[in-house]
mmCIF file of C-alpha atoms in Angstrom:
data_model
loop_
_atom_site.group_PDB
_atom_site.id
_atom_site.type_symbol
_atom_site.label_atom_id
_atom_site.label_comp_id
_atom_site.label_asym_id
_atom_site.label_seq_id
_atom_site.Cartn_x
_atom_site.Cartn_y
_atom_site.Cartn_z
ATOM 1 C CA GLN A 1 -18.118 14.554 -14.361
ATOM 2 C CA LEU A 2 -15.744 16.416 -17.058
ATOM 3 C CA VAL A 3 -14.581 14.419 -19.883
ATOM 4 C CA GLU A 4 -11.493 16.276 -21.987
ATOM 5 C CA SER A 5 -11.027 14.783 -26.341
ATOM 6 C CA GLY A 6 -9.261 16.713 -28.933
ATOM 7 C CA GLY A 7 -6.027 16.165 -28.230
ATOM 8 C CA GLY A 8 -2.913 15.264 -30.245
ATOM 9 C CA LEU A 9 0.466 15.554 -31.909
ATOM 10 C CA VAL A 10 0.390 19.440 -34.422
ATOM 11 C CA GLN A 11 2.536 20.998 -35.953
ATOM 12 C CA PRO A 12 3.118 24.383 -35.667
ATOM 13 C CA GLY A 13 1.018 27.160 -36.901
ATOM 14 C CA GLY A 14 -1.724 24.616 -36.890
ATOM 15 C CA SER A 15 -4.913 24.057 -35.527
ATOM 16 C CA LEU A 16 -6.758 22.666 -33.067
ATOM 17 C CA ARG A 17 -10.820 22.282 -31.205
ATOM 18 C CA LEU A 18 -9.483 20.584 -27.319
ATOM 19 C CA SER A 19 -13.939 19.827 -26.352
ATOM 20 C CA CYS A 20 -14.794 19.175 -22.895
ATOM 21 C CA ALA A 21 -18.483 16.712 -21.963
ATOM 22 C CA ALA A 22 -20.400 17.986 -18.962
ATOM 23 C CA SER A 23 -22.486 15.246 -16.783
ATOM 24 C CA GLY A 24 -24.231 15.599 -13.316
ATOM 25 C CA PHE A 25 -24.036 18.417 -12.140
ATOM 26 C CA PRO A 26 -26.744 21.610 -13.805
ATOM 27 C CA PHE A 27 -23.338 22.544 -16.760
ATOM 28 C CA SER A 28 -25.789 25.599 -18.180
ATOM 29 C CA THR A 29 -25.327 27.547 -13.915
ATOM 30 C CA TYR A 30 -21.509 27.132 -14.066
ATOM 31 C CA THR A 31 -18.776 29.138 -15.115
ATOM 32 C CA MET A 32 -15.768 27.346 -17.505
ATOM 33 C CA ASN A 33 -12.458 27.234 -17.958
ATOM 34 C CA TRP A 34 -9.626 25.778 -19.443
ATOM 35 C CA VAL A 35 -6.047 24.985 -17.490
ATOM 36 C CA ARG A 36 -2.910 24.321 -19.336
ATOM 37 C CA GLN A 37 0.212 22.268 -17.639
ATOM 38 C CA ALA A 38 3.346 21.758 -19.685
ATOM 39 C CA PRO A 39 5.400 18.679 -19.118
ATOM 40 C CA GLY A 40 7.104 18.964 -15.390
ATOM 41 C CA LYS A 41 4.919 22.591 -15.076
ATOM 42 C CA GLY A 42 3.048 24.019 -12.711
ATOM 43 C CA LEU A 43 -0.996 24.596 -13.279
ATOM 44 C CA GLU A 44 -1.615 27.878 -15.960
ATOM 45 C CA TRP A 45 -5.184 29.166 -15.802
ATOM 46 C CA VAL A 46 -5.965 29.617 -19.893
ATOM 47 C CA SER A 47 -9.193 31.020 -20.353
ATOM 48 C CA TYR A 48 -12.934 31.607 -18.232
ATOM 49 C CA ILE A 49 -16.432 31.481 -20.198
ATOM 50 C CA SER A 50 -19.427 33.046 -17.939
ATOM 51 C CA SER A 51 -22.094 30.555 -17.181
ATOM 52 C CA SER A 52 -24.734 31.808 -20.039
ATOM 53 C CA GLY A 53 -21.446 32.645 -22.601
ATOM 54 C CA SER A 54 -21.505 36.419 -22.241
ATOM 55 C CA THR A 55 -18.299 37.071 -20.443
ATOM 56 C CA ILE A 56 -14.792 35.226 -21.210
ATOM 57 C CA TYR A 57 -11.414 36.260 -20.646
ATOM 58 C CA TYR A 58 -7.996 34.868 -22.139
ATOM 59 C CA ALA A 59 -4.778 34.593 -20.394
ATOM 60 C CA ASP A 60 -2.689 36.788 -21.740
ATOM 61 C CA SER A 61 -0.373 34.345 -23.669
ATOM 62 C CA VAL A 62 -2.781 32.731 -25.334
ATOM 63 C CA LYS A 63 -5.385 36.106 -26.258
ATOM 64 C CA GLY A 64 -5.334 36.191 -30.036
ATOM 65 C CA ARG A 65 -4.450 32.612 -30.915
ATOM 66 C CA PHE A 66 -7.570 30.551 -28.358
ATOM 67 C CA THR A 67 -11.527 30.815 -28.453
ATOM 68 C CA ILE A 68 -13.277 29.198 -25.784
ATOM 69 C CA SER A 69 -16.900 28.679 -26.433
ATOM 70 C CA ARG A 70 -19.729 26.825 -24.691
ATOM 71 C CA ASP A 71 -23.046 24.991 -25.930
ATOM 72 C CA ASN A 72 -25.148 24.056 -22.935
ATOM 73 C CA ALA A 73 -27.133 22.995 -24.607
ATOM 74 C CA LYS A 74 -25.040 20.172 -25.513
ATOM 75 C CA ASN A 75 -23.575 20.397 -22.628
ATOM 76 C CA SER A 76 -19.880 20.820 -23.885
ATOM 77 C CA LEU A 77 -17.177 23.565 -23.143
ATOM 78 C CA TYR A 78 -14.735 23.309 -26.229
ATOM 79 C CA LEU A 79 -10.770 25.577 -27.052
ATOM 80 C CA GLN A 80 -10.063 26.330 -30.403
ATOM 81 C CA MET A 81 -5.986 26.934 -30.310
ATOM 82 C CA HIS A 82 -4.544 28.755 -33.531
ATOM 83 C CA SER A 83 -1.327 29.247 -33.804
ATOM 84 C CA LEU A 84 -0.103 26.921 -31.666
ATOM 85 C CA ARG A 85 2.913 27.388 -30.828
ATOM 86 C CA ALA A 86 5.932 24.865 -28.776
ATOM 87 C CA GLU A 87 5.794 26.058 -26.192
ATOM 88 C CA ASP A 88 1.156 25.633 -25.922
ATOM 89 C CA THR A 89 2.545 21.409 -25.606
ATOM 90 C CA ALA A 90 0.869 20.472 -22.295
ATOM 91 C CA VAL A 91 -2.096 18.615 -20.498
ATOM 92 C CA TYR A 92 -4.530 21.049 -21.336
ATOM 93 C CA TYR A 93 -7.856 20.788 -18.119
ATOM 94 C CA CYS A 94 -11.260 21.577 -17.813
ATOM 95 C CA ALA A 95 -12.933 22.347 -15.127
ATOM 96 C CA SER A 96 -16.241 23.710 -13.855
ATOM 97 C CA SER A 97 -16.584 27.261 -10.963
ATOM 98 C CA ALA A 98 -19.303 27.866 -8.701
ATOM 99 C CA PRO A 99 -20.062 30.984 -7.209
ATOM 100 C CA TYR A 100 -16.892 31.411 -4.790
ATOM 101 C CA ILE A 101 -15.011 28.045 -5.567
ATOM 102 C CA ALA A 102 -13.362 27.693 -8.000
ATOM 103 C CA PHE A 103 -11.599 25.147 -10.145
ATOM 104 C CA GLU A 104 -14.273 22.849 -8.111
ATOM 105 C CA TYR A 105 -14.372 20.094 -10.320
ATOM 106 C CA TRP A 106 -11.221 19.222 -13.266
ATOM 107 C CA GLY A 107 -11.287 16.801 -15.875
ATOM 108 C CA GLN A 108 -8.694 13.672 -16.426
ATOM 109 C CA GLY A 109 -7.007 15.939 -19.231
ATOM 110 C CA THR A 110 -6.372 16.282 -22.663
ATOM 111 C CA LEU A 111 -2.430 16.270 -23.999
ATOM 112 C CA VAL A 112 -1.924 18.593 -26.580
ATOM 113 C CA THR A 113 1.533 18.555 -27.982
ATOM 114 C CA VAL A 114 2.617 20.931 -30.841
ATOM 115 C CA SER A 115 6.213 19.632 -32.108
ATOM 116 C CA SER A 116 7.152 19.157 -36.194
ATOM 117 C CA GLN B 1 2.862 33.475 -15.222
ATOM 118 C CA SER B 2 2.386 32.811 -11.243
ATOM 119 C CA VAL B 3 2.355 36.372 -9.140
ATOM 120 C CA LEU B 4 2.025 33.228 -6.673
ATOM 121 C CA THR B 5 5.238 32.267 -5.106
ATOM 122 C CA GLN B 6 5.438 28.705 -2.398
ATOM 123 C CA PRO B 7 8.469 27.712 -1.803
ATOM 124 C CA PRO B 8 8.889 24.722 -4.155
ATOM 125 C CA SER B 9 9.847 21.999 -1.755
ATOM 126 C CA ALA B 10 8.524 20.320 1.664
ATOM 127 C CA SER B 11 8.485 17.378 4.499
ATOM 128 C CA GLY B 12 7.173 15.858 6.671
ATOM 129 C CA THR B 13 7.424 12.321 8.632
ATOM 130 C CA PRO B 14 3.945 10.161 8.915
ATOM 131 C CA GLY B 15 2.636 11.903 11.920
ATOM 132 C CA GLN B 16 4.162 15.509 11.110
ATOM 133 C CA ARG B 17 2.556 18.792 10.328
ATOM 134 C CA VAL B 18 3.230 20.639 7.519
ATOM 135 C CA THR B 19 2.706 24.173 6.342
ATOM 136 C CA ILE B 20 2.432 25.525 3.128
ATOM 137 C CA SER B 21 3.039 29.333 2.636
ATOM 138 C CA CYS B 22 1.147 31.096 -0.204
ATOM 139 C CA SER B 23 2.888 34.771 -0.796
ATOM 140 C CA GLY B 24 0.181 36.807 -2.894
ATOM 141 C CA SER B 25 -0.289 41.022 -3.180
ATOM 142 C CA SER B 26 -3.010 43.287 -2.384
ATOM 143 C CA SER B 27 -4.905 42.025 -5.964
ATOM 144 C CA ASN B 28 -5.002 38.622 -4.855
ATOM 145 C CA VAL B 29 -4.551 36.589 -2.663
ATOM 146 C CA GLY B 30 -5.005 40.576 0.392
ATOM 147 C CA SER B 31 -8.957 40.592 -1.106
ATOM 148 C CA TYR B 32 -10.331 37.416 -2.696
ATOM 149 C CA TYR B 33 -10.649 34.622 -1.633
ATOM 150 C CA VAL B 34 -7.585 31.703 -2.258
ATOM 151 C CA TYR B 35 -7.833 28.378 -2.747
ATOM 152 C CA TRP B 36 -5.939 24.967 -2.585
ATOM 153 C CA TYR B 37 -5.159 22.003 -4.960
ATOM 154 C CA GLN B 38 -3.836 18.843 -4.496
ATOM 155 C CA GLN B 39 -2.158 16.890 -7.492
ATOM 156 C CA LEU B 40 -1.261 13.692 -7.356
ATOM 157 C CA PRO B 41 1.552 12.252 -9.157
ATOM 158 C CA GLY B 42 -0.193 11.801 -13.192
ATOM 159 C CA THR B 43 -3.812 12.907 -11.509
ATOM 160 C CA ALA B 44 -5.291 15.806 -12.201
ATOM 161 C CA PRO B 45 -5.892 18.518 -9.574
ATOM 162 C CA LYS B 46 -8.521 17.792 -6.876
ATOM 163 C CA LEU B 47 -9.852 20.915 -4.389
ATOM 164 C CA LEU B 48 -8.771 20.949 -1.248
ATOM 165 C CA ILE B 49 -9.741 24.395 0.268
ATOM 166 C CA TYR B 50 -12.326 26.166 -1.015
ATOM 167 C CA ARG B 51 -13.527 30.348 0.159
ATOM 168 C CA ASN B 52 -9.096 30.797 2.422
ATOM 169 C CA ASN B 53 -10.952 27.608 5.019
ATOM 170 C CA GLN B 54 -13.942 25.494 3.570
ATOM 171 C CA ARG B 55 -12.889 21.733 3.235
ATOM 172 C CA PRO B 56 -15.464 19.756 0.525
ATOM 173 C CA SER B 57 -16.827 17.541 1.344
ATOM 174 C CA GLY B 58 -14.348 13.899 1.635
ATOM 175 C CA VAL B 59 -11.426 16.641 2.686
ATOM 176 C CA PRO B 60 -10.564 14.662 5.530
ATOM 177 C CA ASP B 61 -10.855 18.053 9.071
ATOM 178 C CA ARG B 62 -6.717 17.363 9.440
ATOM 179 C CA ILE B 63 -6.401 19.890 6.219
ATOM 180 C CA SER B 64 -6.743 22.942 7.271
ATOM 181 C CA GLY B 65 -6.243 26.441 5.070
ATOM 182 C CA SER B 66 -5.813 30.035 6.467
ATOM 183 C CA LYS B 67 -5.072 33.904 5.441
ATOM 184 C CA SER B 68 -3.770 37.136 6.875
ATOM 185 C CA GLY B 69 -3.183 39.773 4.957
ATOM 186 C CA THR B 70 -1.898 38.713 1.601
ATOM 187 C CA SER B 71 -0.292 35.736 2.561
ATOM 188 C CA ALA B 72 -2.391 32.223 3.047
ATOM 189 C CA SER B 73 -1.688 28.938 4.223
ATOM 190 C CA LEU B 74 -2.528 25.290 3.788
ATOM 191 C CA ALA B 75 -2.122 22.725 6.943
ATOM 192 C CA ILE B 76 -1.504 19.355 6.824
ATOM 193 C CA SER B 77 -1.616 17.051 9.811
ATOM 194 C CA GLY B 78 -1.331 14.265 10.704
ATOM 195 C CA LEU B 79 1.105 13.111 7.915
ATOM 196 C CA ARG B 80 0.460 9.925 5.719
ATOM 197 C CA SER B 81 2.178 8.614 2.510
ATOM 198 C CA GLU B 82 -1.200 9.572 0.359
ATOM 199 C CA ASP B 83 0.293 12.771 1.477
ATOM 200 C CA GLU B 84 2.414 12.799 -1.031
ATOM 201 C CA ALA B 85 2.237 15.187 -3.745
ATOM 202 C CA ASP B 86 2.052 18.703 -5.181
ATOM 203 C CA TYR B 87 -0.161 21.113 -3.529
ATOM 204 C CA TYR B 88 -1.633 24.772 -5.553
ATOM 205 C CA CYS B 89 -2.778 27.890 -4.369
ATOM 206 C CA ALA B 90 -5.147 30.026 -6.464
ATOM 207 C CA ALA B 91 -7.159 32.936 -7.057
ATOM 208 C CA TRP B 92 -9.249 35.932 -8.079
ATOM 209 C CA ASP B 93 -6.910 38.572 -9.725
ATOM 210 C CA ASP B 94 -7.649 41.557 -10.248
ATOM 211 C CA SER B 95 -4.929 43.066 -11.925
ATOM 212 C CA LEU B 96 -4.365 40.480 -15.276
ATOM 213 C CA SER B 97 -6.098 40.406 -18.024
ATOM 214 C CA GLY B 98 -7.990 36.866 -16.482
ATOM 215 C CA PRO B 99 -9.646 35.701 -13.062
ATOM 216 C CA TYR B 100 -7.437 33.554 -11.510
ATOM 217 C CA VAL B 101 -3.945 33.323 -10.560
ATOM 218 C CA PHE B 102 -1.998 29.928 -9.848
ATOM 219 C CA GLY B 103 0.771 29.458 -7.460
ATOM 220 C CA THR B 104 3.634 28.258 -8.753
ATOM 221 C CA GLY B 105 3.510 24.468 -6.231
ATOM 222 C CA THR B 106 5.194 23.063 -3.667
ATOM 223 C CA LYS B 107 6.308 19.806 -3.521
ATOM 224 C CA VAL B 108 5.846 17.869 -0.113
ATOM 225 C CA THR B 109 7.913 14.341 0.075
ATOM 226 C CA VAL B 110 6.227 12.442 3.121
ATOM 227 C CA LEU B 111 10.226 10.900 4.522
#
């Protein structure tokens, strides 16, 4: 099970930290991702972190503004978001990936709204 | 940005077969596994197909996936009202800054 939290309303230029609590599977052996979905739009992959945290990727749209991290001791995934823009408004999902099984499990999502 | 192209919509009557295409390139679909996800209204996506044609436990065998070259397809046979949802393909991509790319999505309507 994956449960996101931390979403909310933030002003343009502001910051927010999302969390994803994992349970029921060996979190430390899974790669993790953040995927977002703007209102009425499709899915957009945002960020990836390997099981150990040693390999990280970002979509160009968030590179330099977002930071993904994980705490395997706490079975938790994070997304620190800075310099937020209106176009970052979306439901943010965390999703786990096993070897050659991308986005196997998804959380319920947390809504981030960037507006003044 | 999506580099996997899907038709925006597809439809069928109950019992019919519906097929959704996913068109990519040699840097994604042509070289890597394709995945399919179903998103029911107001819910999170759910994995339907992995490694081109494998079904997770619980996904009925009337759902199938295939791949040929730089295109992939999802087929839903014996269409049911509960199949009305958005469907997305995804694949690893080695030409972008990040590993994954999603398709543009297809809305399936059961008439």
